[in-house]
mmCIF file of C-alpha atoms in Angstrom:
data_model
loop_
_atom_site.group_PDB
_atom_site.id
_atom_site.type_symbol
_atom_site.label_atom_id
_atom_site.label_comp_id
_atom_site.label_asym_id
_atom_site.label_seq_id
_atom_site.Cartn_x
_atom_site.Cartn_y
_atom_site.Cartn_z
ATOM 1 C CA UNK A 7 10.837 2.222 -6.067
ATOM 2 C CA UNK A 8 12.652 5.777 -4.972
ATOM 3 C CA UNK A 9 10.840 8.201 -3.009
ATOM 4 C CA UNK A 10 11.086 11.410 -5.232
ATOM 5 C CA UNK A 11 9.723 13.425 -3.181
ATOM 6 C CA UNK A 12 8.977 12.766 0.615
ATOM 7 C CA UNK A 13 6.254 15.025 2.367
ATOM 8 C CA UNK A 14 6.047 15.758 6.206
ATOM 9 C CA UNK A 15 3.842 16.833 8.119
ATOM 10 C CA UNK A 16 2.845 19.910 5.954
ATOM 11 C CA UNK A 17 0.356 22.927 7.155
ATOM 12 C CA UNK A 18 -0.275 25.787 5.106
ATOM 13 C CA UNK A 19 -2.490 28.691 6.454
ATOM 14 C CA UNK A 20 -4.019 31.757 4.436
ATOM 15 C CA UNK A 21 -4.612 33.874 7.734
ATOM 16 C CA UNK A 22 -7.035 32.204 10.084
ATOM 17 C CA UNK A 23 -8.192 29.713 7.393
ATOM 18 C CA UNK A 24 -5.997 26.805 7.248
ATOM 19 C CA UNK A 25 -6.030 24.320 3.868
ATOM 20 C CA UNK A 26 -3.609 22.040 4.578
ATOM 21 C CA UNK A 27 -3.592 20.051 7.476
ATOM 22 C CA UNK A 28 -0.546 17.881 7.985
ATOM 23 C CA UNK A 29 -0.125 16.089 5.324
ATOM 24 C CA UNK A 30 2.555 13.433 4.845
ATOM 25 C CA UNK A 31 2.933 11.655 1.682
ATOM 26 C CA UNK A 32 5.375 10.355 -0.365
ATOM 27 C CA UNK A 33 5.525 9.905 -4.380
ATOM 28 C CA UNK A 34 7.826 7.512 -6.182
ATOM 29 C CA UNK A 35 9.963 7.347 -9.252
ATOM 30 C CA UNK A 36 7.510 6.688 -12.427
ATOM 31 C CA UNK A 37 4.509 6.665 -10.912
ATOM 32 C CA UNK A 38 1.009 9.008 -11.694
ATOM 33 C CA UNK A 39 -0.414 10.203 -8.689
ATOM 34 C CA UNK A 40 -3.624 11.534 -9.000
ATOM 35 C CA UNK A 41 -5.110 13.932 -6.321
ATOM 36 C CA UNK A 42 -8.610 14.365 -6.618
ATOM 37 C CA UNK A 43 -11.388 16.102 -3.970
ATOM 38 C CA UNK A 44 -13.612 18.850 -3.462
ATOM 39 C CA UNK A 45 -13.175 22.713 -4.457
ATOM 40 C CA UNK A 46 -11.717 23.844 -1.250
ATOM 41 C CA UNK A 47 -10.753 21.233 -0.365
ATOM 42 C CA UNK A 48 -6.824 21.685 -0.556
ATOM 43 C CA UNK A 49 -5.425 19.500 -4.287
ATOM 44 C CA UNK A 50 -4.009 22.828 -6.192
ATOM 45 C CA UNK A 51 -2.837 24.027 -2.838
ATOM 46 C CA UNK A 52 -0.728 21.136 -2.097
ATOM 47 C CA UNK A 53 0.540 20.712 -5.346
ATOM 48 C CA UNK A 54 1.390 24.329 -5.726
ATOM 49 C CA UNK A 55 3.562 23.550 -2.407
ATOM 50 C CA UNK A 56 5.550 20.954 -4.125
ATOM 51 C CA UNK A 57 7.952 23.702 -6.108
ATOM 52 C CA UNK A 58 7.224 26.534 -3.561
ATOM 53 C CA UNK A 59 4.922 28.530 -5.093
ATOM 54 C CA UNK A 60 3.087 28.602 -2.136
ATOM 55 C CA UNK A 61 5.522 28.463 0.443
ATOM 56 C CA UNK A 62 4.211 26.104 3.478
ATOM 57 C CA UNK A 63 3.957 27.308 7.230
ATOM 58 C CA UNK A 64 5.249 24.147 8.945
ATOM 59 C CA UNK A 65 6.764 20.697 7.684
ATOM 60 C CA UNK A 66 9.270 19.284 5.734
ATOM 61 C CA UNK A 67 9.593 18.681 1.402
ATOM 62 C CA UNK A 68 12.301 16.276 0.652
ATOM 63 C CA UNK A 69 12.824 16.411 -3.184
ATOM 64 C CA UNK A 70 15.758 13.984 -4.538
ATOM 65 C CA UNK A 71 16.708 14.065 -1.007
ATOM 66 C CA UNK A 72 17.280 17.912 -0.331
ATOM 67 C CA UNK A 73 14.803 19.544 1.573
ATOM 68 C CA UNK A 74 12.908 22.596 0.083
ATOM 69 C CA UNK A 75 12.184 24.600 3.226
ATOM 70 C CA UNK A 76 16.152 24.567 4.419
ATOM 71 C CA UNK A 77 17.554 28.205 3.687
ATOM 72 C CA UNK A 78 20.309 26.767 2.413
ATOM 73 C CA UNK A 79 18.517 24.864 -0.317
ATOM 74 C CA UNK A 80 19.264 26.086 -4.214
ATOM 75 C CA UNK A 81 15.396 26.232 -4.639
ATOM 76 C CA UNK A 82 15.574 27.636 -8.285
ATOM 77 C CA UNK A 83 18.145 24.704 -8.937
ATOM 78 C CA UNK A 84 15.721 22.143 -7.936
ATOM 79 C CA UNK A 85 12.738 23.764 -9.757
ATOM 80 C CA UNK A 86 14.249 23.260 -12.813
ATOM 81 C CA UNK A 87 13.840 19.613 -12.378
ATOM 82 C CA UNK A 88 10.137 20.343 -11.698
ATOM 83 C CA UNK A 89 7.943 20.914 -14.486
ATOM 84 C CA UNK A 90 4.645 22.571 -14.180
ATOM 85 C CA UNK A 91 1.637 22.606 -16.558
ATOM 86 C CA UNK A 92 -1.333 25.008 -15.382
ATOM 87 C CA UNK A 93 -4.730 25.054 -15.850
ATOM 88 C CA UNK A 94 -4.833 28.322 -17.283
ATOM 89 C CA UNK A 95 -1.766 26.949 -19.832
ATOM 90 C CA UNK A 96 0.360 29.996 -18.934
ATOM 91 C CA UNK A 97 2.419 31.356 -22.128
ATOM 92 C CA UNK A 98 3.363 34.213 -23.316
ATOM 93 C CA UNK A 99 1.474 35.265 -26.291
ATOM 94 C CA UNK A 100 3.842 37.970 -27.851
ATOM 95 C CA UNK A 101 6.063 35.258 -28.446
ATOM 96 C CA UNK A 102 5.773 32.325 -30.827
ATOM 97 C CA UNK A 103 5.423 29.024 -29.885
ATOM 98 C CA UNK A 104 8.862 27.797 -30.169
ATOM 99 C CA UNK A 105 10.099 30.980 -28.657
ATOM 100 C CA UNK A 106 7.807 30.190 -25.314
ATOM 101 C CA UNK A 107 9.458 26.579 -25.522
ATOM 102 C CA UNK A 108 13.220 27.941 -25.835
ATOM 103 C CA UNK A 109 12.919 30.391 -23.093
ATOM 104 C CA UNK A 110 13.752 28.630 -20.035
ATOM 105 C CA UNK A 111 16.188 26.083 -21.459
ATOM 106 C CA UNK A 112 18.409 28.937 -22.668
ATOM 107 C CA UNK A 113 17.763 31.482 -19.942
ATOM 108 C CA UNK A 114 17.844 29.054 -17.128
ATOM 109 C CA UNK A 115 19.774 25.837 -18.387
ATOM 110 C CA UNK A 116 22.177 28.019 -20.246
ATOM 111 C CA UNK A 117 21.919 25.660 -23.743
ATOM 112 C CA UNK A 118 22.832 27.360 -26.650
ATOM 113 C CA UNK A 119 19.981 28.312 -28.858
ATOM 114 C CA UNK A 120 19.948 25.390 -31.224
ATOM 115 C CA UNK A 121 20.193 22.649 -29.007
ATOM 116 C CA UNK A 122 17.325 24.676 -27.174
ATOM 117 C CA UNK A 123 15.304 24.629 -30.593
ATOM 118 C CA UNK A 124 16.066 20.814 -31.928
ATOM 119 C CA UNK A 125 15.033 19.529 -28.482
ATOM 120 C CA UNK A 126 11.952 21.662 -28.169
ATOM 121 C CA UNK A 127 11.214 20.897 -31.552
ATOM 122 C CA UNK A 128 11.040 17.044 -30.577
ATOM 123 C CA UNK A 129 8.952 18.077 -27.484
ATOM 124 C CA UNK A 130 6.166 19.870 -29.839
ATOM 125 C CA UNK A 131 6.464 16.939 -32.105
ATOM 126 C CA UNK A 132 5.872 14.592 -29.350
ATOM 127 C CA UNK A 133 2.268 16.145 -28.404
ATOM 128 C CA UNK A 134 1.498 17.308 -31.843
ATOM 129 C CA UNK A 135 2.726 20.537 -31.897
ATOM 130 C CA UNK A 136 5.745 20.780 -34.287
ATOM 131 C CA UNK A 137 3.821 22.442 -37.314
ATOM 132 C CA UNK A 138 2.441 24.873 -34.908
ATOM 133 C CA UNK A 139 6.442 26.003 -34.237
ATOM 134 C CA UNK A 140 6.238 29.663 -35.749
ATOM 135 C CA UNK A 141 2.517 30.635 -34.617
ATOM 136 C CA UNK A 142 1.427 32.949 -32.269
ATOM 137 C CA UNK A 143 -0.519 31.132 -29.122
ATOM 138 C CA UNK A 144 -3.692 33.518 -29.547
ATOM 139 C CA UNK A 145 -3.759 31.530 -32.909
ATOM 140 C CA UNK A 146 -4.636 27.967 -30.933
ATOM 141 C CA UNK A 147 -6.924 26.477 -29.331
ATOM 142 C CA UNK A 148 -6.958 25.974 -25.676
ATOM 143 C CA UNK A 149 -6.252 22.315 -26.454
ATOM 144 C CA UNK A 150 -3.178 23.375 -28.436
ATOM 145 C CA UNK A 151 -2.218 25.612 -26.157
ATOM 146 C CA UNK A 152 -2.479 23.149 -22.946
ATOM 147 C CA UNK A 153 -0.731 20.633 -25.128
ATOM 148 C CA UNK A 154 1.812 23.591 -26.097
ATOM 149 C CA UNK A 155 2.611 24.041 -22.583
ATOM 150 C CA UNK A 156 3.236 20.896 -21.590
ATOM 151 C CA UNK A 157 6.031 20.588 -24.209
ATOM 152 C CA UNK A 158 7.643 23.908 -22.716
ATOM 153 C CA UNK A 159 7.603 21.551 -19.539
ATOM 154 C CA UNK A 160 8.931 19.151 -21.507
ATOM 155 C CA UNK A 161 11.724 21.374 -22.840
ATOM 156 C CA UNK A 162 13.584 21.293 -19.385
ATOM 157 C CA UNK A 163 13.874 17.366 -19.275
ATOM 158 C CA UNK A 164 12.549 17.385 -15.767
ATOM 159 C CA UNK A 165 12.310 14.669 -12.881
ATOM 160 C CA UNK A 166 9.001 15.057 -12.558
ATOM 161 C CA UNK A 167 6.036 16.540 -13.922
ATOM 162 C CA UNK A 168 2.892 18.407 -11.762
ATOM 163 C CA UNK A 169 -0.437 19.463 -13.272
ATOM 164 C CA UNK A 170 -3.003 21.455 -11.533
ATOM 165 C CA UNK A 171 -6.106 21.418 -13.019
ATOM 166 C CA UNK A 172 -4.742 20.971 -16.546
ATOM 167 C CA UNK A 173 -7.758 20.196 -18.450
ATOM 168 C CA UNK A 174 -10.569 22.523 -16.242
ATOM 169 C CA UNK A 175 -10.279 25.544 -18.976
ATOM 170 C CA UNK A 176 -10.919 23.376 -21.882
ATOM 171 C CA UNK A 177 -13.907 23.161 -23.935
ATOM 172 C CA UNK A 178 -15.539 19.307 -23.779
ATOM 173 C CA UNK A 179 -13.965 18.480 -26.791
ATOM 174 C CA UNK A 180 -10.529 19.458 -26.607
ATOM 175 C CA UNK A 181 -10.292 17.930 -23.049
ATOM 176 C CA UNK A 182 -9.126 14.171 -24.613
ATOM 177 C CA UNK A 183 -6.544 15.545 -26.589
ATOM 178 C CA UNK A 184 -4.542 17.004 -23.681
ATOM 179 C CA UNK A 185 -5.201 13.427 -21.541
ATOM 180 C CA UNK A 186 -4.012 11.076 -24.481
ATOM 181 C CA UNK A 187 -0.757 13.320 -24.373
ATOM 182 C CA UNK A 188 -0.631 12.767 -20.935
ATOM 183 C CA UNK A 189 -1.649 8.986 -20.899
ATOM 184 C CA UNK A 190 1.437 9.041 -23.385
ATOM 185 C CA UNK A 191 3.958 10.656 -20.623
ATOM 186 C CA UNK A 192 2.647 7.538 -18.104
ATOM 187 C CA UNK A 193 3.280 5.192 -20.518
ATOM 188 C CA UNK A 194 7.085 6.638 -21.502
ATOM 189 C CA UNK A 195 7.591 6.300 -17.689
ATOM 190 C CA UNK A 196 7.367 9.859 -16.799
ATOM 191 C CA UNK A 197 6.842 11.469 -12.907
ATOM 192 C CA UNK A 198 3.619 12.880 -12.747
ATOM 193 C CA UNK A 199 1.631 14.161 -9.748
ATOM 194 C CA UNK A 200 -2.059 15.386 -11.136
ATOM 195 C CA UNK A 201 -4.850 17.801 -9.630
ATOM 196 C CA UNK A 202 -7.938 16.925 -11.500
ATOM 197 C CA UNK A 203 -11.461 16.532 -12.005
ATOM 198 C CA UNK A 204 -11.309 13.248 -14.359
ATOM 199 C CA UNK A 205 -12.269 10.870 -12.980
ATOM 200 C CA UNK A 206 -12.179 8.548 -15.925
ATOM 201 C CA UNK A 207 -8.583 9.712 -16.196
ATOM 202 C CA UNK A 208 -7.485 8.670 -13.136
ATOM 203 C CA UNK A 209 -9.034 5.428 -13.062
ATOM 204 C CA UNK A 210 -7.259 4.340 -16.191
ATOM 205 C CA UNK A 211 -3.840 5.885 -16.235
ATOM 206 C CA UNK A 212 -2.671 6.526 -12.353
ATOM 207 C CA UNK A 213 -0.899 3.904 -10.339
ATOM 208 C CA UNK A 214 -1.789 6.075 -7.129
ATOM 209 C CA UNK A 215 -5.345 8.369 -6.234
ATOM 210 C CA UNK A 216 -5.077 10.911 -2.949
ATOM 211 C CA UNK A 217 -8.911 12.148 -2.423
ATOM 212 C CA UNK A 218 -8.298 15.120 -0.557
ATOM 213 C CA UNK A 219 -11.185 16.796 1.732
ATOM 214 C CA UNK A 220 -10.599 19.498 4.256
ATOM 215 C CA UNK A 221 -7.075 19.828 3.707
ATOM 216 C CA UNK A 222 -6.487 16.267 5.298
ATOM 217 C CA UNK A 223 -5.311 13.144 3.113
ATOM 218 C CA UNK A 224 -8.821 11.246 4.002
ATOM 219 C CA UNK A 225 -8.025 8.205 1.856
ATOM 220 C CA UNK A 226 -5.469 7.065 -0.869
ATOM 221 C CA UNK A 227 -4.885 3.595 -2.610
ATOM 222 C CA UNK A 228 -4.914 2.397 -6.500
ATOM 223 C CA UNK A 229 -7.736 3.763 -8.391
ATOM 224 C CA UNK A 230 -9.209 -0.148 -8.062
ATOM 225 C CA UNK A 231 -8.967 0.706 -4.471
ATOM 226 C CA UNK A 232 -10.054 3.861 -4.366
ATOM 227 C CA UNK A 233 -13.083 3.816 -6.926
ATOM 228 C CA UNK A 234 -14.268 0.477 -6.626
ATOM 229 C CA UNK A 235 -13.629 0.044 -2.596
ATOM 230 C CA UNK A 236 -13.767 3.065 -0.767
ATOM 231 C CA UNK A 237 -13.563 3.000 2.709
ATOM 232 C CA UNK A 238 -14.321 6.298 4.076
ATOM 233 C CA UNK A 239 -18.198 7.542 3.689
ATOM 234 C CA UNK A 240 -17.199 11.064 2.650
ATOM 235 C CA UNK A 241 -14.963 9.662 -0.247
ATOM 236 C CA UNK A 242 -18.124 7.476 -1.139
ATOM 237 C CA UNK A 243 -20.200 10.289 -1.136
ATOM 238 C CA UNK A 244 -17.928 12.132 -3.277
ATOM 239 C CA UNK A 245 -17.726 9.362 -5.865
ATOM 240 C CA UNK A 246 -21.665 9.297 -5.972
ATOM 241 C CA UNK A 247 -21.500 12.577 -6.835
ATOM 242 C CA UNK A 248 -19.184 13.208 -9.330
ATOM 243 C CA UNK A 249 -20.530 10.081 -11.223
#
């Protein structure tokens, strides 16, 4: 498969406390990577690395082959390719839904505003969204919302896809809505590097699981691997736990 992205030996410090800890890793064309860990422990900090939005201290981010640290690199070319979905879902609410879908495709891709709206329209329809087009996100749920945003992703026809957290604000019951959309993105082949706390999630629907702990890649495998064979005592303690 082709590396997508190829990590190197990444640190990233907030003053004296440092999270990540040299981390190489690489992710591959069509594959769901999950990373899960710990609070603290360094997942939403290394993903958030991945477009820049925390902007690394040492190391080296190959994406498609160009690296994101060079100076040189077009970093807002190569973020278009990158779609994020937060936990906190992230749109604008004095604008309709459509109009948070539309906004980067026109502004940043340049398409002409009905191309922008067909397309998004098919996004919205793809999660469930469509007949929400024309209301106002305060109207939705947080399910809706999440699933709202992750169209808007969507919208941009990116490489690959990166959610931090993406179900952590959701009540209980509006957490499985958001996952079958996403267990529907794995299946169509999509990119997709996840932060999260479901387990159940990642044991069903990623090819790859990182557990993360103390900023340090402690263990990674297939989630047979990792969940059913772990070979480090501090991911088996971590397991124990969170079952």
């Amino acid at each position: 498969m082709n590396k997508i992205i190829e990590i190197k030996n990444l640190k990233k410090s907030f003053g004296n406390t440092e999270v990540l800890k040299n981390i190489s890793l690489d992710i591959y064309q069509g594959e769901v990577l999950t990373i899960i860990g710990s609070s603290g422990s360094g997942k939403s900090t290394l993903l958030r690395c991945l477009n820049l939005l925390e902007e690394p201290n040492e190391g080296i981010i190959l994406f498609e082959g160009s690296n994101l640290l060079d100076q040189t690199t077009d970093i807002n070319l190569l973020r278009t390719k990158m779609g994020m979905v937060f936990q906190s879902f992230n749109l604008f609410n004095h604008k309709n839904v459509i109009d948070n879908c539309i906004l980067a495709p026109i502004q940043v891709l340049h398409q002409e505003k009905r191309m922008a709206m067909d397309y998004s329209l098919e996004m919205l329809d793809s999660v469930g969204m469509k007949d929400y087009a024309y209301q106002n996100p305060n109207a939705l749920s947080g399910g809706q919302k999440q699933r709202v945003a992750i169209a808007r992703a969507l919208a941009m026809k990116p490489d690959i896809l990166l959610f931090d957290e993406p179900t952590s604000a959701l009540d209980p019951e509006m957490v499985g809505e958001v996952l079958e959309v996403m267990k529907s993105l794995a299946l169509q082949g999509m990119t997709m590097v996840v932060v999260t706390h479901e387990m159940e999630f990642a044991k069903e629907v990623a090819s790859r699981v990182v557990f993360m702990d103390n900023g340090i890649i402690l263990e990674s495998g297939t989630p047979d691997e990792l969940f059913n064979h772990p070979k480090e005592e501090r991911t088996k303690q971590f397991l124990k736990r969170v079952r």
